Amino acid sequence: MRPRLSLIANDPTGVFQTSVIRGALEVARASSLDLFVCEPGPGGDVDLESARASAGTLVLASVLDDAALGVLSGGGHPVSLISHECPDPALPAVLHDNRQGMRQLLDHLVLDCGRFSPVFVRGEPSQLDAIEREQAFRESLMRHALPIREDRFIRGDFEPAIAAASIRAHLESGARFDSVVVTDYLMAISILSELERFGLAVPEEVTVVAFGDGPEAAAAGLSTVAADVVELGRRGARQLVAQLDGDRKGTPLRGRTLLSTTLVERATSLVGIAPD
Amino acid sequence: MTARRSTQMQLKRQNRRLVLRALYRGEANTRVALSQDTGLSKPTISNLVSELLEDGLITEEGRGRSSDQGGKRPTLLAFRPEARQLIGVAVLDRRVSGVLSSLDGSVTARHELRLDGARGGPALLAAITAVVEGLWPQADAPLLSIGVALPGKVDGAMGVVRRSASLGLSDEPLGPDLARHFGLPVHVGNYAELCALGELAFGSQDGERPETLATLVLDDTPDLGVSQLGGSMHYGSELAGPMIDQLGLDWQAVLDLAEQLAASHPGSVLGAERLRYLQVRHAAALGDDGAAELSRLLAARLARAVAWVLLVVQPSRISLGGGIAALGQPFLELLRAETAGLVGRSVLDEVTFSLAWSEQLGAMGAVALAMQEQLGLPA
């Protein structure tokens, strides 16, 4: 039987995690390894012993807390994290460059589109991506000399329904804004529907941009910073495989590998639309 | 090895670099053109091209047009930037960050590690090793060499950090230690000098490539690096160290100044805990008088260093790097005005001021150093 890697995911049929798994699978196959995807049971428990019986484990997003990661990586079991970080135990991670991506979105919004009053739709507050993207958004506002107004930071939790409810409440409160920056593109698509319901034209009256990209974003004409999610899976698997074999066998990796993002301009942020 | 044989090998290495550089820069793309461009004989070019093809550093790309006199169509040659990759690592006071780069400076992965107060030789060596180990599995081509940039006095030829107060290093043989560990050539240089080299090698934000670039890096400790286009020279840290040290531009001096100003500007951002340059810029833009005053005073202090650099080095560009770059364009304009007050506007006519184009500039400078030492590129 071929040696196998484990990949622990909490949403393996979702768009994001499916793409990550595809990338990891490519690398595993090229290294003559099988890849088994595990997900939490109905009670939220993950079969860590099964994962520990494999050659190494990839852990996707925040499916395991730090204590569980400690158990998983105990005794030198190789672990790499994807879109998540764990300071203790210090495990290697592969992440998108959230700072670069958010800076690209704000530069586009301000310099290209002439928008200066953005609303920010947060992600799930315990997730690293959500924390880093909000921090980077705040830094970008400062760089562009724009005021930081806490009433323009609204809840999204990486859940489209929650994001839609938040923007609806924001609109009903009479708040005025000229753009929306969303921490995840699926939330942004639900926000586009709400803006339409309120009779607001995108991009003429409100510009919408979001982090992450996929076929749904392309279909909706949503401007995004594209983070190559399949590549994220590939890089994570490479990092894990490097801990298993080759010249550097047994080398405990530390730190985080960051992948670059690129801006994808589509209809929701057409340049030259904003009034003078 | 005899002296004669050694000279022959050096000559061959130099010729190989000439050919590779001409192809890298796109100055020639056939064997005949290479011969004309470098002044080397056709048989010498033919041998060197065969070697470079075998090494995979260049490729044949079909046939070009015949000359006006007719004859055989020449085989077109092209440099292959994807043939090798390099790792560049920058060590600063709080983190180590590395890039994995192709030969054209395109970065395919970055890796970073927080230092969490780690200082001294063993801790730094472990941190740099961890960053290189983190990038190693992401390589898509054979690794050529590793470059390391860090603040302090560096003996580049020996790969030894003579002194780095901020990192707690003294006569640390980082280059040889890393080379032994990884089995690759390792080149070490001063951070500010390599920032200048990196900007010249891989271009600045505006795409211009100045003849002589002086980069002033202001992080926890200030530093100066100078690099010149068309040569492998980079220097500066030895020159400016004592002068810059006296100007009160290290981060602690900036914080002390902010504290003094905060007392006379109640409500100013200067009273904030863990003040950062970006906060100062933002507050100044939104009308915080204390932050504006701090920016002006910093510009006045830095202008003295810039004036000195202008007179001694005569650069065509002054670039600001490190944390102070977060003060942005408004600060650059203040700095230019303050400098003009010291040296006169006419001196500034031929000089541009810019901000370092990337936060990963030090690591890219380390890539440039490694490429320069190994292949004679991209100077």
XYZ file of C-alpha atoms in Angstrom:
655
model
C 0.000 0.000 0.000
C 1.292 3.475 -0.887
C 2.041 5.832 1.965
C -0.653 8.418 2.458
C -1.102 11.997 3.548
C -4.114 13.217 5.465
C -5.929 16.480 4.863
C -8.305 17.708 7.538
C -10.971 20.089 6.255
C -14.260 21.340 7.670
C -15.937 22.180 4.357
C -14.400 19.847 1.751
C -17.264 20.314 -0.728
C -17.150 24.121 -0.591
C -15.596 26.032 -3.481
C -12.505 27.196 -1.563
C -11.599 23.925 0.091
C -12.348 21.814 -3.002
C -9.781 23.870 -4.917
C -7.192 23.572 -2.157
C -7.705 19.816 -2.040
C -7.265 19.582 -5.821
C -3.876 21.307 -5.604
C -2.740 19.146 -2.691
C -3.845 16.020 -4.542
C -1.735 16.949 -7.575
C 1.414 17.169 -5.479
C 0.630 14.050 -3.471
C 0.175 12.011 -6.660
C 3.368 13.391 -8.158
C 5.152 12.248 -4.995
C 3.542 8.764 -5.190
C 1.433 9.430 -2.124
C -2.277 8.981 -1.546
C -4.316 11.775 -0.025
C -7.172 11.105 2.355
C -9.542 13.898 3.245
C -10.980 13.807 6.776
C -13.671 16.076 8.128
C -15.144 16.535 11.586
C -17.919 14.189 12.638
C -21.421 15.413 13.552
C -20.187 16.407 17.018
C -17.291 18.385 15.557
C -14.647 15.853 16.590
C -11.834 14.931 14.231
C -10.245 11.477 14.213
C -6.729 12.652 15.041
C -5.377 9.132 15.527
C -6.287 8.223 11.980
C -4.498 11.340 10.747
C -1.461 10.588 12.908
C -1.264 7.126 11.338
C -0.544 8.770 7.979
C 2.864 10.041 6.853
C 1.870 13.666 7.448
C -1.162 15.911 7.727
C -2.390 19.084 6.077
C -4.829 21.101 8.145
C -7.094 23.486 6.311
C -8.268 26.788 7.855
C -9.369 26.776 11.488
C -10.784 23.248 11.621
C -8.573 22.396 14.643
C -7.808 24.569 17.637
C -4.272 25.000 18.999
C -4.697 22.206 21.562
C -5.792 19.716 18.903
C -2.913 20.817 16.680
C -0.592 20.122 19.595
C -1.937 16.590 19.877
C -1.747 16.048 16.125
C 1.852 17.248 15.791
C 3.048 15.591 18.998
C 5.903 13.116 18.669
C 7.130 14.734 15.487
C 4.158 13.941 13.228
C 4.676 16.311 10.244
C 1.948 18.939 9.913
C 1.476 21.892 7.582
C -1.298 24.436 7.942
C -3.129 26.055 5.064
C -4.816 29.459 5.582
C -4.245 29.194 9.309
C -1.450 29.852 11.793
C -0.569 28.367 15.121
C 2.133 30.004 17.235
C 2.248 27.227 19.838
C 3.091 24.612 18.699
C 4.955 26.545 16.010
C 3.794 24.847 12.826
C 4.667 25.859 9.273
C 1.888 27.458 7.266
C 1.018 28.493 3.734
C -1.168 31.547 3.370
C -2.301 34.128 0.886
C -0.671 37.491 1.291
C -3.636 39.247 2.851
C -1.787 42.533 3.277
C -0.766 42.687 -0.354
C -4.263 41.755 -1.519
C -6.034 44.308 0.630
C -3.594 47.000 -0.406
C -4.267 46.193 -4.070
C -8.035 46.455 -3.485
C -7.802 49.817 -1.716
C -5.337 51.266 -4.228
C -7.732 50.280 -7.006
C -10.734 51.679 -5.184
C -9.143 55.014 -4.303
C -6.668 55.685 -7.113
C -8.495 54.098 -10.054
C -12.154 54.405 -9.072
C -12.068 57.611 -7.011
C -13.986 56.113 -4.075
C -13.244 57.459 -0.609
C -16.038 56.230 1.696
C -15.867 52.444 1.824
C -17.815 50.101 4.050
C -15.811 47.068 5.193
C -17.507 43.674 5.560
C -15.617 41.600 8.116
C -14.918 37.883 8.049
C -15.293 35.401 10.886
C -13.463 37.201 13.695
C -11.502 34.201 14.995
C -10.060 33.332 11.584
C -6.600 34.533 10.675
C -7.649 35.647 7.171
C -10.378 37.829 8.654
C -8.032 39.397 11.193
C -5.236 40.089 8.717
C -7.543 41.465 6.033
C -9.179 43.909 8.452
C -5.798 45.036 9.768
C -4.520 45.536 6.233
C -7.701 47.449 5.320
C -7.175 49.818 8.238
C -3.542 50.363 7.235
C -4.590 51.053 3.653
C -7.129 53.657 4.805
C -4.316 55.342 6.733
C -2.002 55.248 3.748
C -4.654 56.985 1.647
C -5.330 59.552 4.399
C -8.938 58.387 4.749
C -10.716 58.504 8.123
C -11.241 55.244 9.989
C -14.907 55.181 10.966
C -15.858 52.244 13.125
C -19.519 52.504 12.037
C -18.378 51.490 8.552
C -17.074 48.102 9.720
C -19.939 45.628 9.521
C -20.318 41.950 10.319
C -20.028 39.248 7.675
C -18.522 36.174 9.355
C -17.660 34.726 5.896
C -21.397 33.864 5.661
C -23.265 35.362 2.682
C -26.576 35.503 4.574
C -25.010 37.366 7.502
C -23.241 39.790 5.160
C -26.506 40.458 3.304
C -28.344 41.124 6.577
C -25.589 43.471 7.738
C -25.545 45.580 4.597
C -29.333 45.666 4.625
C -29.330 47.012 8.183
C -26.614 49.486 7.246
C -28.645 50.778 4.316
C -31.820 50.963 6.392
C -29.985 53.067 8.959
C -29.526 55.711 6.265
C -25.735 55.371 6.213
C -24.039 56.861 3.182
C -21.098 55.201 1.466
C -19.723 54.955 -2.049
C -18.092 51.523 -1.984
C -17.998 48.159 -0.261
C -14.851 46.143 0.457
C -15.698 42.550 1.293
C -13.350 40.014 2.906
C -14.722 37.170 0.797
C -16.207 37.091 -2.684
C -19.189 34.869 -1.875
C -20.320 37.421 0.706
C -19.825 40.134 -1.910
C -22.195 38.398 -4.310
C -24.945 38.400 -1.686
C -24.244 42.090 -1.077
C -24.654 42.843 -4.785
C -28.177 41.400 -4.574
C -29.012 43.555 -1.567
C -27.712 46.708 -3.230
C -29.880 45.933 -6.234
C -32.914 45.422 -3.966
C -32.311 48.897 -2.566
C -32.152 50.327 -6.072
C -28.462 51.225 -5.868
C -26.629 50.924 -9.168
C -23.278 49.105 -9.173
C -20.776 50.509 -10.011
C -22.356 53.907 -10.787
C -23.467 54.585 -7.219
C -21.586 51.962 -5.242
C -18.362 50.167 -6.184
C -17.941 46.636 -4.821
C -14.648 44.733 -4.530
C -13.786 41.548 -2.678
C -11.030 39.214 -1.601
C -10.761 35.814 -3.304
C -11.975 34.701 -6.688
C -13.933 31.926 -8.332
C -16.377 31.211 -11.169
C -19.199 32.824 -9.178
C -17.234 36.077 -8.974
C -16.601 36.025 -12.727
C -20.288 35.340 -13.422
C -21.315 38.232 -11.166
C -18.790 40.584 -12.774
C -17.236 41.108 -9.353
C -13.827 42.770 -9.074
C -11.515 40.816 -6.790
C -7.977 40.184 -5.791
C -7.376 36.693 -7.053
C -5.642 34.324 -4.769
C -4.809 31.120 -6.601
C -6.457 28.646 -4.286
C -5.304 25.541 -6.154
C -1.757 26.835 -5.827
C -2.315 27.255 -2.109
C -3.030 23.525 -1.905
C -0.015 22.687 -4.040
C 2.344 24.790 -1.933
C 0.961 23.407 1.307
C 1.461 19.846 0.071
C 4.995 20.647 -1.089
C 5.778 22.020 2.344
C 4.454 18.879 3.959
C 6.207 16.479 1.572
C 9.479 18.313 2.229
C 9.168 17.295 5.866
C 8.774 13.646 4.883
C 11.552 12.789 2.517
C 14.468 13.874 0.425
C 17.639 15.500 1.625
C 15.904 17.463 4.313
C 14.061 14.548 5.918
C 12.988 15.241 9.450
C 13.671 18.967 9.189
C 11.077 20.737 11.329
C 9.880 23.660 9.244
C 8.890 26.953 10.839
C 7.349 30.220 9.685
C 4.867 31.009 6.971
C 5.006 30.880 3.197
C 3.037 33.676 1.524
C 1.571 33.540 -1.962
C 1.031 36.673 -4.018
C -2.351 38.024 -5.089
C -3.367 39.850 -8.269
C -6.163 42.295 -8.985
C -8.946 41.136 -11.320
C -10.914 44.148 -12.537
C -14.514 43.460 -13.554
C -17.795 45.354 -13.896
C -18.416 46.138 -10.222
C -15.463 48.545 -10.147
C -15.432 50.096 -13.587
C -12.942 52.941 -13.719
C -14.218 56.418 -14.570
C -17.729 55.877 -13.195
C -17.447 57.863 -9.949
C -18.801 61.432 -10.086
C -16.234 64.237 -9.867
C 46.866 24.903 -9.968
C 49.417 26.942 -11.900
C 49.099 30.706 -12.123
C 48.704 30.397 -15.886
C 45.849 27.917 -15.595
C 44.205 30.055 -12.927
C 44.347 33.087 -15.210
C 42.875 31.075 -18.077
C 39.989 29.983 -15.909
C 39.346 33.523 -14.724
C 39.395 34.743 -18.306
C 36.957 32.066 -19.380
C 34.659 32.905 -16.467
C 34.781 36.570 -17.407
C 34.007 35.807 -21.055
C 31.135 33.571 -20.073
C 29.720 36.409 -17.977
C 30.035 38.837 -20.881
C 28.070 36.526 -23.137
C 25.428 35.790 -20.539
C 25.031 39.484 -19.719
C 24.565 40.402 -23.372
C 21.833 37.770 -23.697
C 20.241 38.734 -20.355
C 20.023 42.373 -21.366
C 18.789 41.534 -24.853
C 21.781 43.310 -26.415
C 22.517 40.378 -28.710
C 20.600 37.262 -29.683
C 22.775 35.418 -32.232
C 26.310 34.048 -32.145
C 27.443 36.668 -34.662
C 25.841 39.497 -32.695
C 27.423 38.186 -29.492
C 30.821 38.221 -31.136
C 30.284 41.808 -32.280
C 28.883 42.891 -28.923
C 31.573 41.344 -26.730
C 34.559 41.537 -29.053
C 35.210 37.817 -28.550
C 36.135 35.572 -31.464
C 33.482 33.419 -33.142
C 35.052 30.098 -31.994
C 35.167 31.399 -28.388
C 31.521 32.481 -28.618
C 30.569 29.136 -30.112
C 32.186 27.242 -27.218
C 30.644 29.472 -24.560
C 27.192 29.279 -26.144
C 27.447 25.472 -26.208
C 28.298 25.472 -22.509
C 25.454 27.811 -21.621
C 23.018 25.713 -23.687
C 24.175 22.596 -21.879
C 23.697 24.317 -18.516
C 20.188 25.292 -19.577
C 20.804 28.980 -18.928
C 20.022 29.874 -22.537
C 17.943 28.300 -25.281
C 17.779 28.266 -29.078
C 14.602 29.827 -30.393
C 14.376 29.126 -34.132
C 15.970 31.108 -36.930
C 16.366 34.843 -37.460
C 16.612 36.789 -40.698
C 19.595 36.582 -43.016
C 21.871 39.577 -43.224
C 21.551 42.009 -46.132
C 24.265 40.041 -47.896
C 22.108 36.915 -47.665
C 23.531 33.635 -46.421
C 22.435 31.237 -43.743
C 19.733 32.411 -41.315
C 21.229 32.669 -37.822
C 19.966 30.665 -34.858
C 18.292 32.918 -32.295
C 19.417 32.615 -28.690
C 17.538 33.636 -25.565
C 18.248 33.818 -21.861
C 16.105 31.471 -19.716
C 15.168 33.259 -16.479
C 13.394 30.153 -15.231
C 16.533 28.005 -15.549
C 17.637 28.616 -11.961
C 16.154 30.068 -8.822
C 17.731 31.953 -5.951
C 16.777 32.583 -2.380
C 17.190 36.054 -0.930
C 16.818 36.570 2.805
C 16.552 39.851 4.701
C 17.093 39.969 8.443
C 15.645 42.877 10.343
C 15.184 43.463 14.035
C 11.833 41.763 14.323
C 11.615 39.267 11.499
C 13.420 37.341 8.833
C 11.799 37.309 5.412
C 12.891 35.463 2.310
C 11.945 35.339 -1.346
C 12.288 32.618 -3.917
C 13.132 34.331 -7.183
C 13.775 33.421 -10.784
C 16.718 34.973 -12.609
C 14.577 37.896 -13.808
C 13.586 38.861 -10.275
C 10.078 37.418 -10.432
C 9.134 36.110 -7.003
C 7.272 32.816 -6.814
C 7.058 32.467 -3.032
C 7.866 34.357 0.135
C 8.536 32.965 3.568
C 8.791 34.833 6.829
C 9.497 34.152 10.454
C 9.108 36.421 13.472
C 12.260 36.760 15.523
C 10.420 37.321 18.811
C 13.440 39.016 20.338
C 15.960 36.391 19.179
C 19.472 37.856 18.977
C 22.990 36.491 18.651
C 24.689 34.118 16.232
C 23.019 30.752 16.940
C 19.489 32.223 17.076
C 19.978 34.225 13.877
C 21.552 31.307 12.064
C 18.600 29.111 13.076
C 16.089 31.734 11.916
C 17.762 32.263 8.531
C 18.031 28.506 8.108
C 14.321 28.130 8.876
C 13.385 30.698 6.221
C 15.565 29.027 3.576
C 14.158 25.628 4.582
C 10.677 27.107 4.208
C 11.351 28.203 0.630
C 13.391 25.174 -0.422
C 10.404 22.878 -1.150
C 8.742 25.583 -3.269
C 11.571 25.745 -5.801
C 10.635 24.846 -9.376
C 14.214 24.903 -10.700
C 17.683 24.099 -9.348
C 18.770 26.581 -6.700
C 21.795 28.618 -7.740
C 22.735 30.325 -4.492
C 21.514 32.178 -1.432
C 21.888 35.858 -0.569
C 21.482 37.347 2.891
C 20.963 41.021 3.766
C 21.254 42.263 7.319
C 22.013 45.509 9.148
C 25.541 46.139 10.365
C 29.117 45.958 9.163
C 29.564 43.034 6.807
C 32.705 41.577 5.267
C 31.150 40.436 2.013
C 34.233 38.641 0.703
C 34.422 36.425 3.793
C 30.675 36.255 4.444
C 31.283 37.439 7.993
C 29.130 39.904 9.937
C 31.733 42.005 11.706
C 29.276 43.881 13.881
C 25.530 44.246 14.073
C 24.466 45.909 17.305
C 20.746 45.538 16.648
C 21.091 41.777 16.014
C 23.752 41.175 18.666
C 26.298 39.831 16.179
C 30.063 40.133 16.306
C 32.465 38.423 13.881
C 29.784 35.910 12.987
C 30.686 33.685 9.964
C 27.097 33.461 8.740
C 28.030 32.937 5.088
C 30.341 29.937 5.578
C 28.006 28.387 8.179
C 24.987 28.618 5.891
C 26.976 27.436 2.866
C 28.075 24.347 4.797
C 24.514 23.609 5.894
C 22.873 23.999 2.502
C 25.693 22.973 0.184
C 25.176 26.136 -1.872
C 27.180 29.343 -2.262
C 25.968 31.973 0.209
C 26.632 35.700 -0.146
C 26.114 38.176 2.681
C 25.790 41.957 2.465
C 24.679 45.041 4.363
C 20.908 45.578 4.307
C 20.884 49.197 3.116
C 23.494 48.526 0.431
C 21.499 45.572 -0.829
C 18.283 47.624 -0.824
C 20.038 49.995 -3.214
C 21.385 47.108 -5.286
C 17.956 45.450 -5.396
C 16.252 48.623 -6.553
C 18.802 49.139 -9.300
C 18.760 45.507 -10.383
C 15.035 44.920 -10.498
C 13.684 48.402 -11.044
C 11.974 50.996 -8.936
C 8.272 51.798 -8.745
C 8.464 54.329 -11.582
C 10.459 51.938 -13.793
C 13.432 54.297 -13.969
C 16.969 53.036 -13.349
C 19.124 55.839 -11.960
C 22.884 55.895 -12.588
C 23.723 56.161 -8.906
C 21.203 55.367 -6.247
C 21.593 56.206 -2.567
C 19.133 54.449 -0.289
C 18.609 55.702 3.237
C 17.036 52.988 5.331
C 15.455 54.049 8.603
C 14.217 51.264 10.794
C 15.349 50.670 14.346
C 18.763 51.857 13.252
C 19.458 54.149 10.267
C 21.757 53.067 7.470
C 22.932 54.136 4.019
C 23.520 52.095 0.885
C 24.797 53.245 -2.487
C 24.723 51.312 -5.742
C 25.838 52.243 -9.231
C 24.304 51.088 -12.493
C 26.582 49.204 -14.830
C 28.971 48.087 -12.129
C 29.000 45.656 -9.282
C 29.774 48.321 -6.726
C 27.680 48.759 -3.653
C 28.830 50.546 -0.554
C 27.747 53.147 1.948
C 27.309 51.580 5.362
C 30.916 52.324 6.346
C 30.691 55.853 4.991
C 27.649 57.193 6.676
C 27.306 55.235 9.880
C 28.782 57.698 12.396
C 27.237 60.725 10.690
C 23.742 59.236 10.607
C 24.050 57.991 14.176
C 24.464 61.566 15.397
C 21.292 62.864 13.772
C 18.786 61.216 16.095
C 17.078 59.138 13.424
C 17.043 55.777 15.165
C 13.590 54.635 16.230
C 14.168 55.254 19.920
C 15.187 58.854 19.175
C 12.023 59.259 17.081
C 9.914 57.952 19.968
C 11.647 60.324 22.382
C 10.910 63.245 20.091
C 7.283 62.137 19.756
C 6.959 61.994 23.538
C 8.307 65.538 23.896
C 5.890 66.848 21.279
C 2.950 64.942 22.769
C 3.302 66.996 25.954
C 2.632 70.212 24.044
C -0.010 68.665 21.750
C -2.664 67.080 23.960
C -4.918 64.695 22.057
C -2.304 64.085 19.390
C -1.670 60.572 18.088
C 1.866 61.045 19.391
C 0.600 60.037 22.801
C -0.495 56.621 21.501
C 1.131 53.450 22.734
C 3.181 51.558 20.137
C 3.326 54.512 17.778
C 4.109 53.710 14.150
C 5.197 55.869 11.211
C 1.941 55.107 9.375
C -0.102 56.498 12.286
C 1.947 59.693 12.180
C 1.321 60.099 8.465
C -2.411 59.441 8.837
C -2.841 61.786 11.770
C -0.862 64.555 10.075
C -3.042 64.243 6.972
C -6.171 64.571 9.116
C -4.981 67.742 10.843
C -3.068 66.503 13.917
C -0.624 69.353 14.555
C 1.668 67.233 16.731
C 2.039 64.586 14.043
C 2.663 67.284 11.415
C 5.336 68.846 13.622
C 7.018 65.476 14.161
C 7.100 64.885 10.401
C 8.634 68.303 9.828
C 11.296 67.839 12.504
C 12.178 64.395 11.172
C 12.436 65.811 7.668
C 14.764 68.532 8.981
C 17.002 65.960 10.687
C 17.034 63.633 7.723
C 17.709 66.529 5.336
C 21.133 66.958 6.955
C 21.969 63.347 6.124
C 20.586 63.749 2.607
C 22.598 66.948 2.072
C 25.754 65.140 3.121
C 24.996 62.206 0.802
C 24.297 64.584 -2.102
C 27.606 66.343 -1.682
C 29.732 63.238 -1.097
C 28.119 60.573 -3.289
C 26.357 62.783 -5.868
C 23.575 60.302 -6.547
C 20.980 60.787 -9.262
C 18.340 59.404 -6.914
C 17.740 59.355 -3.181
C 15.453 56.558 -2.061
C 13.901 56.199 1.386
C 13.454 52.681 2.679
C 12.532 50.895 5.867
C 9.782 51.911 8.249
C 10.083 55.624 7.503
C 8.860 54.983 3.957
C 5.391 54.626 5.534
C 5.397 58.420 5.977
C 4.807 58.492 2.238
C 4.837 61.169 -0.426
C 3.958 64.087 1.904
C 7.111 63.389 3.908
C 9.177 63.124 0.746
C 8.036 66.610 -0.234
C 8.938 67.964 3.214
C 12.328 66.293 2.959
C 13.004 67.789 -0.447
C 12.084 71.258 0.773
C 14.267 70.939 3.881
C 17.165 69.627 1.804
C 16.810 72.488 -0.662
C 17.169 74.855 2.273
C 20.548 73.307 3.051
C 22.110 72.741 -0.362
C 20.181 75.119 -2.621
C 17.530 74.233 -5.189
C 19.988 73.966 -8.069
C 21.705 70.958 -6.472
C 18.370 69.169 -6.409
C 17.587 69.814 -10.082
C 19.297 66.624 -11.173
C 18.142 64.483 -8.254
C 14.901 62.564 -7.826
C 13.493 61.469 -4.474
C 11.551 58.230 -4.140
C 10.230 55.692 -1.695
C 11.534 52.129 -1.670
C 9.273 50.203 -4.019
C 8.685 47.153 -1.962
C 8.726 45.868 1.572
C 10.742 42.920 0.312
C 13.444 45.123 -1.156
C 16.190 43.863 1.181
C 15.501 40.265 0.210
C 15.453 41.209 -3.481
C 18.765 42.966 -2.975
C 20.121 39.730 -1.527
C 18.906 37.947 -4.678
C 20.678 40.578 -6.792
C 23.886 40.084 -4.821
C 23.733 36.311 -5.242
C 23.096 36.651 -8.988
C 25.903 39.134 -9.356
C 28.396 36.937 -7.551
C 27.396 33.733 -9.331
C 26.636 34.875 -12.865
C 27.778 38.473 -13.140
C 24.128 39.515 -13.516
C 22.149 41.760 -13.505
C 24.483 44.749 -13.060
